Amino acid sequence: MGGTARRRTDPDTGPPPPGTTPSPPVRRRSVAAALMLGMALAALDSTIISTAIPQIVGDLGGFSVFSWLFSGYLLAVTVSLPVYGKISDTFGRKPVLLFGIVLFLLGSLLCAGAWNMGSLIAFRIVQGLGGGALQGTVQVIAADLYPLKERPKIQARLSSVWALSSVAGPVIGGLLAGYADWRWIFLINLPVGAVALLLIARHLHEPAREVARGSRVDWAGALAIFATGGLLLTALVQGGVAWAWLSAPSFALFAGSAVCAAGTVWIERHAAEPIIPGWVWRRRTISAVNLALGALGLVMIAPTVFLPTYGQSVLGLGPIAAGFVLSAMTLSWPISAALSNRVYNRVGFRRCAITGIGLAALALFAFPLLPYPGANPGAAWQPALIMLLLGAALGLFQLPLIIWVQSSVRWAERGTATASILFCRLVGQSMGAAVFGAVANSTLAARLDEAPAAIRPGLPDDLDGVSRALEHPATLTDQAADYLRRAVDTAVDHVYVGSAGAAVLAVLVLLFLAPRRAAAGPDGEHGTAGAEGTGGTEGADEQTRTAG
């Protein structure tokens, strides 16, 4: 466990597998630049549209359904990840990434030409189908290109690009919508994507793999996964928003997703080459990381969704200043991730991740202990400090787990394994948005029901209504405004407690489900060595040979 250091080997270290022929050297820097551009595209389009919604709705109409601009993109990304992972393991990473970039750019061009809200939502789904290939394949190619000792650096760079793009997205979207036209939000993707496409096409060379005769994509399984994920995520995302939780649409969607899930299991068990193989859940390393990163999806809802509301409604900050409070987390996260190899090389992946998520739980529990600020923007340093600590903690958690899984499988399994953990995180994020949204609204409803009779008339009855009311406090008495701020403060505190509970669940998963000792990998080597103990040295992957 914590004793003698083990010398770890990556299952990929060694000669290429049968059925491959040598490939030309890869120009790693050019490919890394392309990967970061691809990651920037995927991250920007998850947030850039948020500040342009008023202009889009004013031009196209469809206010009642505009939330599907976000939900449709998320659904498409999530349900397509496992499919792209399996295809990349079978036919190679490069064709999947090139297809994803082309599809993403096609979706962007179509979005720019949308003529009504329905067409824009449909084209956002096309974008999301391309974004699923980008998110999953970029991570896998980074693992193929870089040996274990160098992986934290490239993964930290990708995390930095994701964080900076996510923060810059709303600002860029607001500027383009305000000073140009909202359609430029999508057109700006074209030159960036074209550069990434050119770099990947010219400089990424994979070994020529002979696909086994009879190999084919399990399209029945893919459609079943799409149906299951689509129904489940639609129920989670739209429940409590478009319809009540205890309503016919919710029951129908959840029942439909359960039936489709049973059908998916049957199809995958009988498929020759299933999209989600059984080993994804039979291997303790991968199943434990899947569950832990699913919990991370729950954890992330508190800072990313509710902290901006707290900053504006409780602290009295403007939208940009509230975004800077959240950006503290995006500054410390990639730095911590880049340095995480110094930790897991000493104590192992499992202990490093437990340390990180344990510290994250403490940071989340600390948030409700902050004193009520009472519309004091000067108190913003307190939640910003907590976000700084939370980002540093999560940098020690997420990246070591991803590298642990990627180094525990063979090249031909890495795409499927990486897609499975990203899929679980996105599902956890969708579940968290639904669960914690319900927690916040129920807390606010209870507080509003308890409001003194003197201020009760005219008070809103949900979180969005409270936020809108506090944007125009002149319409409220001082007593009513203070009561609403305290109500929002309490609701956000409850969400942070729930997120801390999800972090504790992740700790329990890693303590009791993740393997403690080295276990033989699928190719006979010690794929999970270093679960506890030092990482040792590692050779470069021979699957993608590199130069310079």
XYZ file of C-alpha atoms in Angstrom:
548
model
C 0.000 0.000 0.000
C 2.078 2.899 1.184
C 5.328 0.921 1.466
C 7.867 -0.107 -1.120
C 7.680 1.857 -4.327
C 6.462 -0.086 -7.324
C 7.873 0.411 -10.748
C 4.895 0.970 -13.043
C 4.602 0.160 -16.680
C 1.993 1.388 -19.100
C 0.238 -1.369 -21.031
C 1.134 0.511 -24.197
C 4.888 0.471 -23.559
C 6.317 -2.032 -25.981
C 5.889 -3.011 -29.600
C 2.782 -2.047 -31.525
C 0.008 -4.635 -31.491
C -0.427 -7.108 -34.313
C -2.160 -5.685 -37.339
C -0.356 -2.327 -37.308
C 2.396 -0.913 -39.483
C 4.810 1.857 -38.523
C 3.678 5.402 -39.078
C 5.599 8.584 -39.870
C 6.742 10.572 -36.819
C 4.206 12.937 -35.291
C 4.996 16.627 -34.842
C 3.821 16.732 -31.264
C 3.762 20.481 -30.800
C 1.614 21.027 -33.872
C -0.796 18.283 -32.846
C -0.936 19.611 -29.261
C -1.801 23.057 -30.622
C -4.586 21.504 -32.697
C -5.892 19.626 -29.656
C -6.018 22.844 -27.640
C -7.857 24.616 -30.465
C -10.355 21.757 -30.578
C -10.826 21.910 -26.814
C -11.330 25.681 -27.036
C -14.075 25.199 -29.632
C -15.950 22.699 -27.475
C -15.614 24.833 -24.334
C -16.525 28.137 -25.972
C -19.727 26.817 -27.473
C -20.959 25.525 -24.133
C -20.975 29.069 -22.676
C -20.602 31.687 -25.434
C -24.298 31.686 -26.278
C -25.490 32.488 -22.733
C -25.065 36.290 -22.890
C -26.548 36.541 -26.400
C -29.905 34.953 -25.553
C -31.807 38.300 -25.431
C -30.606 39.214 -28.933
C -31.304 35.725 -30.312
C -34.817 35.605 -28.837
C -35.486 39.138 -30.045
C -34.501 38.131 -33.581
C -35.907 34.594 -33.818
C -38.565 34.469 -31.098
C -39.147 31.205 -29.188
C -38.592 32.438 -25.623
C -40.513 29.455 -24.189
C -38.074 26.913 -25.675
C -34.732 28.753 -25.766
C -33.360 26.606 -22.899
C -33.063 23.807 -25.478
C -30.171 25.724 -27.037
C -28.178 24.515 -24.012
C -30.000 21.249 -23.292
C -29.881 20.048 -26.905
C -26.130 20.650 -27.150
C -25.520 18.873 -23.812
C -27.688 15.912 -24.805
C -25.894 15.457 -28.130
C -22.417 15.659 -26.567
C -23.253 13.251 -23.757
C -24.970 10.463 -25.684
C -22.438 10.510 -28.543
C -19.337 10.138 -26.347
C -19.474 6.323 -25.912
C -20.086 5.832 -29.634
C -17.095 7.925 -30.665
C -14.931 6.206 -28.052
C -15.638 2.760 -29.456
C -15.221 3.887 -33.078
C -11.854 5.494 -32.271
C -10.648 2.231 -30.703
C -11.723 0.282 -33.799
C -10.787 2.571 -36.689
C -8.320 5.028 -35.126
C -8.449 8.457 -33.473
C -7.608 10.650 -36.457
C -10.663 9.919 -38.631
C -12.982 10.379 -35.635
C -11.437 13.731 -34.706
C -11.463 14.990 -38.291
C -15.112 13.939 -38.652
C -15.960 15.649 -35.358
C -14.325 18.934 -36.368
C -16.041 18.930 -39.773
C -19.439 18.144 -38.216
C -18.933 20.810 -35.556
C -18.054 23.420 -38.171
C -21.006 22.384 -40.322
C -23.277 22.785 -37.308
C -21.759 26.211 -36.604
C -22.385 27.338 -40.192
C -25.962 26.081 -40.043
C -26.534 27.826 -36.692
C -25.377 31.107 -38.217
C -28.001 30.711 -40.925
C -30.879 29.666 -38.629
C -34.219 31.231 -39.560
C -36.199 30.469 -36.374
C -35.662 29.038 -32.889
C -36.587 25.499 -33.944
C -33.941 25.427 -36.665
C -31.318 26.911 -34.325
C -32.029 24.214 -31.716
C -31.758 21.493 -34.377
C -28.437 22.877 -35.625
C -27.126 23.141 -32.048
C -27.757 19.401 -31.758
C -25.661 18.900 -34.913
C -22.954 20.996 -33.261
C -23.181 18.853 -30.142
C -22.719 15.659 -32.142
C -19.449 17.132 -33.406
C -18.563 18.385 -29.934
C -18.846 14.851 -28.544
C -16.092 13.712 -30.899
C -13.964 16.717 -29.925
C -14.259 16.294 -26.159
C -13.573 12.576 -26.053
C -11.014 12.137 -28.825
C -8.858 15.118 -27.822
C -8.296 13.541 -24.390
C -7.468 10.161 -25.908
C -4.993 11.509 -28.473
C -3.242 13.462 -25.712
C -2.815 10.196 -23.798
C -1.547 8.436 -26.933
C 1.038 11.120 -27.680
C 2.507 11.603 -24.223
C 3.968 9.034 -21.812
C 2.741 8.926 -18.231
C 5.428 11.283 -16.875
C 4.501 13.994 -19.395
C 0.734 13.496 -19.416
C -0.057 15.898 -16.536
C 1.507 18.778 -18.487
C -0.551 18.308 -21.652
C -3.710 17.527 -19.683
C -3.152 20.641 -17.560
C -2.783 22.712 -20.731
C -6.037 21.287 -22.040
C -7.688 22.024 -18.685
C -6.364 25.590 -18.817
C -7.741 26.071 -22.323
C -11.102 24.680 -21.221
C -11.217 26.913 -18.134
C -10.156 30.096 -19.923
C -12.509 29.430 -22.836
C -15.430 28.764 -20.494
C -14.808 32.038 -18.645
C -14.169 34.028 -21.827
C -17.170 32.560 -23.637
C -19.884 34.758 -22.079
C -17.723 37.886 -22.511
C -17.013 37.158 -26.186
C -20.667 36.278 -26.775
C -21.836 39.511 -25.187
C -19.390 41.601 -27.205
C -20.306 39.961 -30.511
C -24.034 40.167 -29.835
C -23.807 43.768 -28.664
C -21.434 45.241 -31.232
C -21.795 42.972 -34.266
C -24.494 40.310 -34.679
C -25.268 37.164 -32.671
C -24.621 35.018 -35.766
C -20.905 35.829 -35.439
C -20.920 33.716 -32.257
C -21.049 30.692 -34.562
C -19.110 32.055 -37.543
C -16.073 32.737 -35.334
C -15.677 28.949 -34.993
C -14.904 28.515 -38.699
C -11.343 29.936 -38.903
C -10.350 28.393 -35.557
C -11.699 25.001 -36.576
C -10.082 25.232 -40.011
C -6.639 25.697 -38.433
C -7.211 22.732 -36.095
C -8.390 20.627 -39.049
C -5.290 21.490 -41.096
C -2.875 20.746 -38.250
C -4.460 17.390 -37.463
C -4.627 16.364 -41.123
C -0.983 17.256 -41.790
C 0.816 16.339 -38.576
C -1.049 13.504 -36.812
C 0.033 10.141 -38.184
C -1.229 6.960 -36.576
C 0.099 3.491 -37.319
C -1.858 1.881 -40.138
C -4.172 -0.585 -38.419
C -5.588 -3.577 -40.204
C -9.209 -3.742 -39.118
C -10.201 -7.331 -38.470
C -12.477 -8.846 -41.087
C -16.069 -8.635 -39.920
C -15.406 -5.674 -37.616
C -18.346 -3.338 -37.681
C -19.958 -0.641 -35.624
C -22.709 -1.808 -33.294
C -25.294 0.585 -34.680
C -28.156 -1.068 -32.790
C -26.302 -0.503 -29.540
C -25.465 3.061 -30.559
C -29.124 3.863 -31.265
C -30.154 2.250 -27.977
C -27.602 4.362 -26.084
C -28.816 7.498 -27.872
C -32.413 6.697 -26.948
C -31.614 5.868 -23.311
C -29.398 8.900 -22.767
C -31.693 11.228 -24.674
C -34.809 10.267 -22.695
C -33.020 10.277 -19.323
C -31.235 13.593 -19.823
C -34.353 15.226 -21.237
C -36.241 14.165 -18.106
C -33.469 15.510 -15.851
C -32.868 18.758 -17.705
C -36.497 19.721 -18.363
C -38.115 18.279 -15.234
C -39.191 21.070 -12.899
C -38.632 23.587 -15.716
C -40.863 22.739 -18.668
C -43.165 20.541 -16.566
C -43.582 19.436 -12.951
C -41.527 16.523 -11.646
C -44.651 14.590 -10.656
C -46.336 14.881 -14.036
C -47.150 12.641 -17.002
C -44.188 13.851 -19.154
C -41.691 13.125 -16.341
C -43.129 9.657 -15.639
C -43.211 8.855 -19.366
C -39.605 9.936 -19.935
C -38.213 8.096 -16.907
C -40.183 4.962 -17.767
C -39.051 5.177 -21.386
C -35.410 5.573 -20.361
C -35.696 2.530 -18.062
C -37.138 0.402 -20.892
C -34.458 1.616 -23.297
C -31.742 0.946 -20.700
C -32.941 -2.658 -20.363
C -32.936 -2.960 -24.147
C -29.429 -1.488 -24.305
C -28.112 -4.057 -21.823
C -29.651 -6.900 -23.835
C -28.298 -5.583 -27.150
C -24.803 -4.960 -25.780
C -24.594 -8.398 -24.163
C -25.351 -10.058 -27.496
C -23.309 -7.736 -29.736
C -20.050 -8.994 -31.236
C -18.355 -5.625 -30.617
C -20.527 -3.668 -28.163
C -20.302 0.111 -27.859
C -20.055 -0.179 -24.064
C -18.269 -3.492 -23.353
C -18.891 -5.278 -20.087
C -15.297 -4.803 -18.976
C -15.952 -1.071 -18.493
C -17.923 -1.968 -15.360
C -16.211 -5.236 -14.428
C -12.774 -3.663 -13.941
C -12.681 -2.038 -10.539
C -10.407 0.821 -11.568
C -12.694 2.007 -14.362
C -15.987 1.432 -12.544
C -14.748 3.246 -9.433
C -13.488 6.204 -11.476
C -16.772 6.296 -13.416
C -18.713 6.630 -10.165
C -16.238 9.112 -8.663
C -16.370 11.404 -11.701
C -20.149 11.070 -11.765
C -20.035 12.485 -8.237
C -17.736 15.251 -9.516
C -20.467 16.221 -11.981
C -22.775 16.700 -8.990
C -20.110 18.671 -7.116
C -19.583 21.126 -9.968
C -23.191 22.356 -10.002
C -22.759 24.455 -6.851
C -19.935 26.696 -8.125
C -20.779 26.808 -11.829
C -24.558 27.262 -11.628
C -25.346 28.786 -8.239
C -22.273 30.860 -7.361
C -22.949 33.497 -10.077
C -26.511 33.833 -8.732
C -25.105 34.220 -5.220
C -22.649 36.863 -6.389
C -25.303 38.968 -8.100
C -28.305 38.436 -5.814
C -26.619 38.304 -2.400
C -23.348 40.212 -2.816
C -24.791 42.762 -5.242
C -22.101 42.217 -7.882
C -22.532 42.801 -11.601
C -22.463 39.844 -14.021
C -18.785 40.315 -14.945
C -17.628 40.698 -11.337
C -19.640 37.611 -10.337
C -17.907 35.719 -13.129
C -14.505 36.737 -11.755
C -15.411 35.198 -8.378
C -15.960 31.891 -10.157
C -12.813 32.335 -12.261
C -10.689 31.939 -9.122
C -11.414 28.209 -9.357
C -10.397 28.092 -13.019
C -7.051 29.683 -12.163
C -5.987 27.234 -9.453
C -7.393 24.058 -11.035
C -4.966 23.736 -14.016
C -1.975 24.743 -11.888
C -2.811 22.061 -9.340
C -3.427 19.519 -12.101
C -0.044 20.269 -13.677
C 1.668 19.603 -10.342
C -0.420 16.558 -9.433
C 2.166 14.133 -10.844
C 4.495 15.109 -7.994
C 1.835 13.879 -5.612
C 0.621 10.690 -7.289
C 4.180 9.619 -8.122
C 4.784 9.543 -4.355
C 1.506 8.288 -2.939
C -0.300 6.773 -5.932
C -3.320 7.761 -7.974
C -5.883 6.593 -5.438
C -4.493 8.434 -2.431
C -3.864 11.574 -4.480
C -7.476 11.611 -5.664
C -8.824 10.921 -2.160
C -6.745 13.810 -0.816
C -8.045 16.139 -3.507
C -11.742 15.315 -3.166
C -11.444 15.289 0.637
C -10.064 18.841 0.582
C -12.808 19.794 -1.895
C -15.445 18.528 0.540
C -13.961 20.712 3.288
C -13.973 23.767 0.992
C -17.595 23.133 0.046
C -18.619 22.665 3.689
C -16.882 25.974 4.496
C -19.128 27.979 2.168
C -22.274 27.815 4.360
C -20.153 28.988 7.296
C -19.475 32.345 5.644
C -21.223 35.234 7.415
C -24.196 36.756 5.633
C -22.665 39.643 3.586
C -25.833 41.707 3.096
C -25.306 43.198 -0.399
C -21.664 43.995 0.307
C -19.515 43.585 -2.828
C -16.411 43.988 -0.650
C -17.092 40.546 0.826
C -16.538 38.847 -2.552
C -13.010 37.856 -1.531
C -14.414 35.222 0.840
C -16.207 33.033 -1.733
C -13.362 33.747 -4.194
C -10.874 32.320 -1.681
C -13.019 29.219 -1.254
C -13.185 28.823 -5.045
C -9.399 29.153 -5.241
C -9.027 26.329 -2.697
C -11.710 24.241 -4.406
C -9.961 24.487 -7.775
C -6.639 23.459 -6.240
C -8.291 20.463 -4.587
C -10.105 19.296 -7.719
C -6.875 19.525 -9.719
C -5.535 16.750 -7.478
C -8.700 14.719 -8.034
C -9.862 14.671 -11.636
C -6.643 14.515 -13.659
C -4.990 11.663 -11.675
C -8.153 9.585 -12.093
C -8.267 10.151 -15.856
C -4.576 9.263 -16.215
C -5.059 6.227 -13.952
C -7.780 4.845 -16.213
C -5.955 5.685 -19.454
C -2.770 3.979 -18.256
C -4.654 0.869 -17.069
C -5.910 -0.112 -20.525
C -4.437 -0.955 -23.889
C -4.399 1.427 -26.839
C -7.370 -0.380 -28.390
C -9.435 0.187 -25.225
C -8.394 3.713 -24.321
C -11.052 5.519 -26.370
C -13.878 3.487 -24.833
C -12.497 3.871 -21.304
C -11.999 7.645 -21.631
C -15.451 8.116 -23.150
C -17.056 6.180 -20.301
C -15.634 8.440 -17.579
C -16.487 11.640 -19.476
C -19.998 10.280 -20.092
C -20.484 9.551 -16.379
C -19.325 13.037 -15.428
C -21.792 14.674 -17.833
C -24.639 12.464 -16.595
C -23.727 13.420 -13.020
C -23.739 17.069 -14.049
C -27.228 16.734 -15.542
C -28.480 14.933 -12.450
C -26.912 17.576 -10.236
C -28.588 20.400 -12.123
C -31.961 18.711 -11.652
C -31.514 17.665 -8.015
C -29.893 20.844 -6.716
C -32.256 23.006 -8.746
C -35.107 21.286 -6.931
C -33.317 21.778 -3.578
C -32.818 25.492 -4.211
C -36.386 26.058 -5.360
C -37.879 24.116 -2.458
C -35.736 26.076 0.015
C -36.818 29.362 -1.543
C -40.458 28.286 -1.585
C -40.279 27.444 2.108
C -38.619 30.764 2.950
C -41.129 32.730 0.886
C -44.033 30.911 2.597
C -42.564 31.989 5.928
C -42.198 35.628 4.856
C -43.741 38.213 7.199
C -47.198 39.297 6.104
C -46.023 42.887 5.666
C -43.654 41.988 2.799
C -45.307 38.848 1.366
C -47.472 40.517 -1.335
C -45.594 40.787 -4.618
C -42.724 38.466 -3.656
C -41.607 36.060 -6.435
C -41.969 32.316 -5.961
C -38.855 30.768 -7.590
C -35.108 31.334 -7.914
C -35.285 33.027 -11.316
C -38.031 35.353 -10.091
C -36.020 36.258 -7.001
C -32.943 36.994 -9.121
C -34.940 39.228 -11.449
C -36.472 41.060 -8.476
C -33.052 41.676 -6.922
C -31.738 43.023 -10.243
C -34.191 45.901 -9.728
C -34.180 46.397 -5.949
C -35.799 49.823 -6.298
C -39.100 48.013 -6.785
C -38.727 46.400 -3.341
C -38.678 47.811 0.148
C -35.368 47.519 2.015
C -36.878 44.884 4.288
C -38.201 42.825 1.363
C -34.890 43.037 -0.539
C -32.918 41.926 2.529
C -35.339 39.043 3.120
C -34.930 37.856 -0.475
C -31.134 38.073 -0.250
C -31.199 35.964 2.899
C -33.500 33.475 1.187
C -31.094 33.122 -1.756
C -28.180 32.851 0.675
C -29.907 29.973 2.474
C -30.818 28.206 -0.781
C -27.250 28.397 -2.099
C -25.914 27.199 1.285
C -28.118 24.104 1.012
C -26.822 23.435 -2.497
C -23.219 23.654 -1.271
C -23.978 21.216 1.536
C -25.423 18.827 -1.059
C -22.325 19.234 -3.229
C -20.123 18.530 -0.224
C -22.159 15.363 0.338
C -21.457 14.316 -3.262
C -17.734 14.877 -2.612
C -17.971 12.612 0.437
C -19.620 9.945 -1.743
C -16.648 10.173 -4.113
C -14.296 9.639 -1.161
C -16.251 6.530 -0.120
C -16.195 5.148 -3.665
C -12.408 5.510 -3.863
C -11.925 4.093 -0.369
C -14.049 0.984 -0.780
C -14.380 0.280 -4.513
C -11.115 1.408 -6.115
C -8.313 -1.208 -6.051
C -5.548 -0.635 -3.538
C -2.949 -2.925 -5.045
C -1.537 -3.449 -8.510
C -3.679 -5.669 -10.691
C -2.769 -7.313 -13.946
C -4.030 -5.316 -16.891
C -5.892 -6.797 -19.854
C -2.637 -7.445 -21.685
C -0.996 -9.140 -18.737
C 0.946 -6.118 -17.504
C 0.293 -4.202 -14.317
C -2.165 -1.675 -15.636
C -3.323 -0.507 -12.201
C 0.077 -0.467 -10.547
C 0.588 2.684 -8.608
C -2.918 2.721 -7.162
C -0.994 3.153 -3.967
C 2.740 3.651 -4.165
C 4.923 5.558 -6.578
C 4.435 5.757 -10.261
C 8.026 5.058 -11.276
C 9.246 5.701 -14.782
C 7.369 5.218 -17.971
C 8.291 4.904 -21.597
C 6.560 6.664 -24.434
C 3.641 4.957 -26.149
C 4.680 3.130 -29.247
C 1.190 3.354 -30.690
C 1.884 6.899 -31.884
C 5.579 7.548 -32.402
C 6.706 11.095 -31.807
C 9.493 13.347 -32.940
C 10.527 16.688 -31.523
